């Protein structure tokens, strides 16, 4: 029987429209409050006002994108939201920098002074402009530290907590905009709209990033019951608790786990469920690569755990074809193992690893394959005679009717990039290649 095509959510299409509509509203605010633009000073100052308004609006949008709102997270996907957030962050910093330079230049022309002498006059003598300058410098520092070259030199935990400086930066620049912004001074409707926008975003952040995790931590009483090795450098953490079915985790999704143990309680890291959720038991499987993940191998039974989520759209809802290929690399098997057990229809699993000993959860995978009469291909790099190249020809050899499949792909960045190129060359449409990255 032909599989019915699932209904696509309209959220991924509506979100950009809503964001651009908001930007148009910001431009309309400037237009309605500007009677005339005269001379070079007026043009520069006007451009500075526009870029400042858009930079402030972008701050609210960026915070909303990463507020972990389930409607956005489950329909768009955490990785896509993170990429949009990163791109928007670069645009916001560029707008803020343009705003700063244009305003200083415009004011210097209007007051017949040079740019150098005008800068301290603005910063030190205009209300809240010193705080706005500090906020801008915090944004700039965050942007530099988030650049790829700098990001790869620090741990996920360090990078994550440095981002909290942006909350302070938003607070400082918000006050500057209302105190100095010509579009807000004396304009009560504009002030109310700006307060509504930022207070609404603050409410979303407070609820989904703080209140909900605390409420769930207190309700579910989750704790570690066992830590078991699965492969060299890979362990499974088994957890128990109350009302875990209320978390609503679907196969393929992940949660952010906070282990209340020395050195771990202060951060929440993303790990996928490696088995379908049970009302009283959950399991994650982790490669002990970084400091946080390596510490999980030494957790003791009884350690309390708080879980935030579930997150991600890497679920069966993305499926559009009757046949499915699951393509895993290394510890990327964790979300695909749950999908392998729960997806209906014809499912093929290709699991790549460096050595046969690195194939975690292999006994479970073999049992699932035997139960559902599914095909599993194990591909290892050592010894070389067993290697199957990650190319269009190699994948077509393993899965002859590959273009007729949906493909769920999870693994290290290099592997996923190579696999995506090979799948496209093999004729798999881009809309059927489903991938979710955890490199936030």
Tab-separated table of N, CA and C in Angstrom, residues 88-186:
chain	number	residue	atom	x	y	z
A	88	UNK	N	21.954	35.319	11.488
A	88	UNK	CA	21.329	36.547	11.976
A	88	UNK	C	22.234	37.308	12.921
A	89	UNK	N	23.034	36.579	13.722
A	89	UNK	CA	23.961	37.237	14.631
A	89	UNK	C	25.000	38.049	13.883
A	90	UNK	N	25.516	37.499	12.785
A	90	UNK	CA	26.492	38.249	11.985
A	90	UNK	C	25.853	39.492	11.366
A	91	UNK	N	24.608	39.338	10.911
A	91	UNK	CA	23.903	40.497	10.343
A	91	UNK	C	23.653	41.557	11.414
A	92	UNK	N	23.259	41.120	12.611
A	92	UNK	CA	22.977	42.066	13.686
A	92	UNK	C	24.215	42.856	14.084
A	93	UNK	N	25.350	42.169	14.227
A	93	UNK	CA	26.592	42.860	14.595
A	93	UNK	C	27.008	43.827	13.485
A	94	UNK	N	26.817	43.437	12.235
A	94	UNK	CA	27.135	44.335	11.116
A	94	UNK	C	26.251	45.574	11.154
A	95	UNK	N	24.954	45.383	11.435
A	95	UNK	CA	24.047	46.525	11.533
A	95	UNK	C	24.426	47.434	12.699
A	96	UNK	N	24.775	46.828	13.837
A	96	UNK	CA	25.157	47.625	15.010
A	96	UNK	C	26.438	48.412	14.737
A	97	UNK	N	27.379	47.780	14.039
A	97	UNK	CA	28.623	48.477	13.703
A	97	UNK	C	28.341	49.621	12.729
A	98	UNK	N	27.502	49.347	11.716
A	98	UNK	CA	27.141	50.407	10.768
A	98	UNK	C	26.417	51.549	11.479
A	99	UNK	N	25.513	51.204	12.400
A	99	UNK	CA	24.796	52.230	13.177
A	99	UNK	C	25.774	53.118	13.941
A	100	UNK	N	26.734	52.502	14.598
A	100	UNK	CA	27.709	53.268	15.384
A	100	UNK	C	28.500	54.224	14.500
A	101	UNK	N	29.047	53.714	13.404
A	101	UNK	CA	29.882	54.544	12.537
A	101	UNK	C	29.081	55.640	11.851
A	102	UNK	N	27.881	55.307	11.389
A	102	UNK	CA	27.069	56.300	10.675
A	102	UNK	C	26.607	57.426	11.591
A	103	UNK	N	26.196	57.076	12.806
A	103	UNK	CA	25.754	58.097	13.752
A	103	UNK	C	26.895	59.037	14.125
A	104	UNK	N	28.061	58.480	14.419
A	104	UNK	CA	29.213	59.323	14.775
A	104	UNK	C	29.575	60.245	13.605
A	105	UNK	N	29.601	59.690	12.409
A	105	UNK	CA	29.945	60.485	11.227
A	105	UNK	C	28.901	61.575	10.978
A	106	UNK	N	27.622	61.204	11.049
A	106	UNK	CA	26.562	62.181	10.814
A	106	UNK	C	26.565	63.299	11.839
A	107	UNK	N	26.751	62.949	13.119
A	107	UNK	CA	26.764	63.968	14.170
A	107	UNK	C	27.993	64.867	14.041
A	108	UNK	N	29.126	64.287	13.611
A	108	UNK	CA	30.329	65.114	13.447
A	108	UNK	C	30.143	66.135	12.338
A	109	UNK	N	29.455	65.744	11.240
A	109	UNK	CA	29.185	66.705	10.173
A	109	UNK	C	28.217	67.784	10.637
A	110	UNK	N	27.186	67.367	11.403
A	110	UNK	CA	26.200	68.340	11.870
A	110	UNK	C	26.804	69.347	12.836
A	111	UNK	N	27.771	68.913	13.652
A	111	UNK	CA	28.375	69.812	14.640
A	111	UNK	C	29.696	70.411	14.155
A	112	UNK	N	30.071	70.118	12.905
A	112	UNK	CA	31.287	70.661	12.301
A	112	UNK	C	32.532	70.306	13.117
A	113	UNK	N	32.593	69.042	13.548
A	113	UNK	CA	33.775	68.539	14.258
A	113	UNK	C	34.262	67.290	13.538
A	114	UNK	N	35.397	66.799	13.966
A	114	UNK	CA	35.901	65.564	13.361
A	114	UNK	C	35.362	64.349	14.110
A	115	UNK	N	35.494	63.193	13.478
A	115	UNK	CA	34.929	61.953	14.025
A	115	UNK	C	35.581	61.590	15.353
A	116	UNK	N	36.884	61.804	15.474
A	116	UNK	CA	37.602	61.404	16.689
A	116	UNK	C	37.111	62.183	17.899
A	117	UNK	N	36.970	63.473	17.777
A	117	UNK	CA	36.516	64.276	18.916
A	117	UNK	C	35.026	64.109	19.187
A	118	UNK	N	34.257	63.740	18.147
A	118	UNK	CA	32.815	63.560	18.335
A	118	UNK	C	32.495	62.294	19.117
A	119	UNK	N	33.340	61.274	18.987
A	119	UNK	CA	33.054	59.991	19.630
A	119	UNK	C	32.937	60.095	21.144
A	120	UNK	N	33.929	60.629	21.879
A	120	UNK	CA	33.765	60.731	23.340
A	120	UNK	C	32.626	61.656	23.739
A	121	UNK	N	32.324	62.662	22.933
A	121	UNK	CA	31.200	63.547	23.243
A	121	UNK	C	29.892	62.767	23.266
A	122	UNK	N	29.690	61.927	22.264
A	122	UNK	CA	28.475	61.118	22.217
A	122	UNK	C	28.432	60.108	23.363
A	123	UNK	N	29.546	59.402	23.556
A	123	UNK	CA	29.554	58.317	24.534
A	123	UNK	C	29.375	58.824	25.957
A	124	UNK	N	29.995	59.945	26.277
A	124	UNK	CA	30.032	60.406	27.668
A	124	UNK	C	28.934	61.403	28.021
A	125	UNK	N	28.314	62.052	27.039
A	125	UNK	CA	27.386	63.126	27.370
A	125	UNK	C	25.943	62.842	26.973
A	126	UNK	N	25.675	61.768	26.246
A	126	UNK	CA	24.309	61.426	25.910
A	126	UNK	C	23.802	60.365	26.885
A	127	UNK	N	22.535	60.462	27.317
A	127	UNK	CA	22.027	59.518	28.331
A	127	UNK	C	22.067	58.076	27.831
A	128	UNK	N	22.574	57.194	28.686
A	128	UNK	CA	22.611	55.748	28.446
A	128	UNK	C	23.493	55.326	27.275
A	129	UNK	N	24.221	56.271	26.673
A	129	UNK	CA	25.044	55.893	25.530
A	129	UNK	C	26.306	55.142	25.960
A	130	UNK	N	26.794	55.418	27.168
A	130	UNK	CA	27.926	54.649	27.674
A	130	UNK	C	27.523	53.191	27.868
A	131	UNK	N	26.333	52.965	28.428
A	131	UNK	CA	25.841	51.589	28.584
A	131	UNK	C	25.627	50.938	27.213
A	132	UNK	N	25.099	51.711	26.263
A	132	UNK	CA	24.923	51.167	24.922
A	132	UNK	C	26.243	50.779	24.286
A	133	UNK	N	27.292	51.575	24.541
A	133	UNK	CA	28.623	51.256	24.004
A	133	UNK	C	29.157	49.968	24.607
A	134	UNK	N	28.966	49.795	25.912
A	134	UNK	CA	29.410	48.560	26.563
A	134	UNK	C	28.654	47.359	25.986
A	135	UNK	N	27.340	47.533	25.779
A	135	UNK	CA	26.552	46.464	25.181
A	135	UNK	C	27.038	46.104	23.789
A	136	UNK	N	27.348	47.119	22.981
A	136	UNK	CA	27.858	46.864	21.634
A	136	UNK	C	29.183	46.108	21.680
A	137	UNK	N	30.073	46.484	22.592
A	137	UNK	CA	31.356	45.796	22.712
A	137	UNK	C	31.165	44.346	23.151
A	138	UNK	N	30.169	44.085	24.010
A	138	UNK	CA	29.869	42.700	24.399
A	138	UNK	C	29.381	41.894	23.199
A	139	UNK	N	28.518	42.499	22.391
A	139	UNK	CA	28.063	41.827	21.174
A	139	UNK	C	29.239	41.526	20.257
A	140	UNK	N	30.116	42.501	20.100
A	140	UNK	CA	31.256	42.328	19.213
A	140	UNK	C	32.169	41.211	19.713
A	141	UNK	N	32.407	41.173	21.025
A	141	UNK	CA	33.243	40.117	21.592
A	141	UNK	C	32.611	38.749	21.402
A	142	UNK	N	31.290	38.652	21.593
A	142	UNK	CA	30.590	37.377	21.388
A	142	UNK	C	30.699	36.928	19.949
A	143	UNK	N	30.570	37.891	19.015
A	143	UNK	CA	30.693	37.551	17.606
A	143	UNK	C	32.072	37.023	17.260
A	144	UNK	N	33.107	37.638	17.811
A	144	UNK	CA	34.477	37.192	17.545
A	144	UNK	C	34.693	35.786	18.109
A	145	UNK	N	34.200	35.553	19.330
A	145	UNK	CA	34.384	34.245	19.956
A	145	UNK	C	33.546	33.159	19.296
A	146	UNK	N	32.508	33.558	18.561
A	146	UNK	CA	31.664	32.583	17.877
A	146	UNK	C	32.157	32.278	16.476
A	147	UNK	N	33.169	33.012	16.008
A	147	UNK	CA	33.739	32.710	14.698
A	147	UNK	C	34.303	31.293	14.707
A	148	UNK	N	34.289	30.674	13.554
A	148	UNK	CA	34.647	29.251	13.474
A	148	UNK	C	36.033	28.966	14.035
A	149	UNK	N	37.008	29.826	13.716
A	149	UNK	CA	38.374	29.581	14.175
A	149	UNK	C	38.469	29.616	15.694
A	150	UNK	N	37.744	30.558	16.317
A	150	UNK	CA	37.773	30.658	17.777
A	150	UNK	C	36.897	29.598	18.420
A	151	UNK	N	35.768	29.296	17.782
A	151	UNK	CA	34.816	28.332	18.354
A	151	UNK	C	35.442	26.961	18.530
A	152	UNK	N	36.272	26.552	17.581
A	152	UNK	CA	36.874	25.218	17.633
A	152	UNK	C	37.963	25.102	18.686
A	153	UNK	N	38.370	26.224	19.278
A	153	UNK	CA	39.424	26.200	20.273
A	153	UNK	C	38.890	26.168	21.705
A	154	UNK	N	37.583	26.158	21.868
A	154	UNK	CA	37.020	26.154	23.211
A	154	UNK	C	35.973	25.064	23.325
A	155	UNK	N	35.694	24.666	24.545
A	155	UNK	CA	34.703	23.618	24.784
A	155	UNK	C	33.296	24.151	24.547
A	156	UNK	N	32.387	23.216	24.335
A	156	UNK	CA	30.986	23.596	24.177
A	156	UNK	C	30.491	24.353	25.391
A	157	UNK	N	30.884	23.905	26.593
A	157	UNK	CA	30.396	24.536	27.821
A	157	UNK	C	30.869	25.984	27.924
A	158	UNK	N	32.157	26.229	27.611
A	158	UNK	CA	32.684	27.590	27.670
A	158	UNK	C	31.976	28.491	26.671
A	159	UNK	N	31.859	28.023	25.448
A	159	UNK	CA	31.166	28.796	24.409
A	159	UNK	C	29.729	29.086	24.811
A	160	UNK	N	29.047	28.101	25.372
A	160	UNK	CA	27.648	28.259	25.755
A	160	UNK	C	27.481	29.336	26.824
A	161	UNK	N	28.334	29.312	27.823
A	161	UNK	CA	28.163	30.264	28.917
A	161	UNK	C	28.654	31.664	28.558
A	162	UNK	N	29.596	31.782	27.635
A	162	UNK	CA	29.984	33.102	27.171
A	162	UNK	C	28.812	33.799	26.480
A	163	UNK	N	27.921	33.006	25.894
A	163	UNK	CA	26.761	33.587	25.217
A	163	UNK	C	25.792	34.262	26.185
A	164	UNK	N	25.877	33.939	27.461
A	164	UNK	CA	24.995	34.606	28.414
A	164	UNK	C	25.312	36.092	28.526
A	165	UNK	N	26.507	36.493	28.091
A	165	UNK	CA	26.847	37.917	28.083
A	165	UNK	C	25.931	38.692	27.150
A	166	UNK	N	25.337	38.013	26.168
A	166	UNK	CA	24.450	38.714	25.245
A	166	UNK	C	23.182	39.192	25.943
A	167	UNK	N	22.737	38.500	27.005
A	167	UNK	CA	21.569	38.979	27.741
A	167	UNK	C	21.857	40.345	28.358
A	168	UNK	N	23.048	40.490	28.943
A	168	UNK	CA	23.446	41.780	29.505
A	168	UNK	C	23.564	42.823	28.397
A	169	UNK	N	24.114	42.426	27.260
A	169	UNK	CA	24.264	43.360	26.145
A	169	UNK	C	22.909	43.857	25.655
A	170	UNK	N	21.937	42.965	25.552
A	170	UNK	CA	20.596	43.370	25.115
A	170	UNK	C	19.988	44.347	26.115
A	171	UNK	N	20.146	44.066	27.391
A	171	UNK	CA	19.604	44.957	28.431
A	171	UNK	C	20.216	46.355	28.323
A	172	UNK	N	21.530	46.415	28.127
A	172	UNK	CA	22.206	47.710	28.060
A	172	UNK	C	21.804	48.495	26.811
A	173	UNK	N	21.745	47.830	25.680
A	173	UNK	CA	21.406	48.533	24.439
A	173	UNK	C	19.931	48.878	24.373
A	174	UNK	N	19.077	48.108	25.034
A	174	UNK	CA	17.642	48.407	25.054
A	174	UNK	C	17.403	49.766	25.701
A	175	UNK	N	18.025	49.998	26.846
A	175	UNK	CA	17.872	51.286	27.513
A	175	UNK	C	18.398	52.431	26.670
A	176	UNK	N	19.511	52.196	25.961
A	176	UNK	CA	20.084	53.237	25.098
A	176	UNK	C	19.120	53.611	23.988
A	177	UNK	N	18.461	52.613	23.387
A	177	UNK	CA	17.551	52.913	22.287
A	177	UNK	C	16.378	53.773	22.736
A	178	UNK	N	15.808	53.447	23.879
A	178	UNK	CA	14.648	54.218	24.344
A	178	UNK	C	15.045	55.620	24.807
A	179	UNK	N	16.258	55.770	25.330
A	179	UNK	CA	16.689	57.080	25.829
A	179	UNK	C	17.157	58.000	24.717
A	180	UNK	N	17.834	57.445	23.691
A	180	UNK	CA	18.452	58.269	22.651
A	180	UNK	C	17.772	58.174	21.296
A	181	UNK	N	17.020	57.097	21.068
A	181	UNK	CA	16.439	56.893	19.750
A	181	UNK	C	15.401	57.951	19.419
A	182	UNK	N	15.642	58.693	18.320
A	182	UNK	CA	14.707	59.750	17.931
A	182	UNK	C	13.325	59.196	17.606
A	183	UNK	N	13.260	57.916	17.257
A	183	UNK	CA	11.972	57.308	16.913
A	183	UNK	C	11.180	56.905	18.154
A	184	UNK	N	11.800	56.947	19.344
A	184	UNK	CA	11.117	56.541	20.573
A	184	UNK	C	10.881	57.702	21.535
A	185	UNK	N	11.747	58.686	21.518
A	185	UNK	CA	11.603	59.801	22.463
A	185	UNK	C	10.308	60.552	22.171
A	186	UNK	N	9.423	60.566	23.144
A	186	UNK	CA	8.137	61.244	22.993
A	186	UNK	C	7.119	60.485	22.170
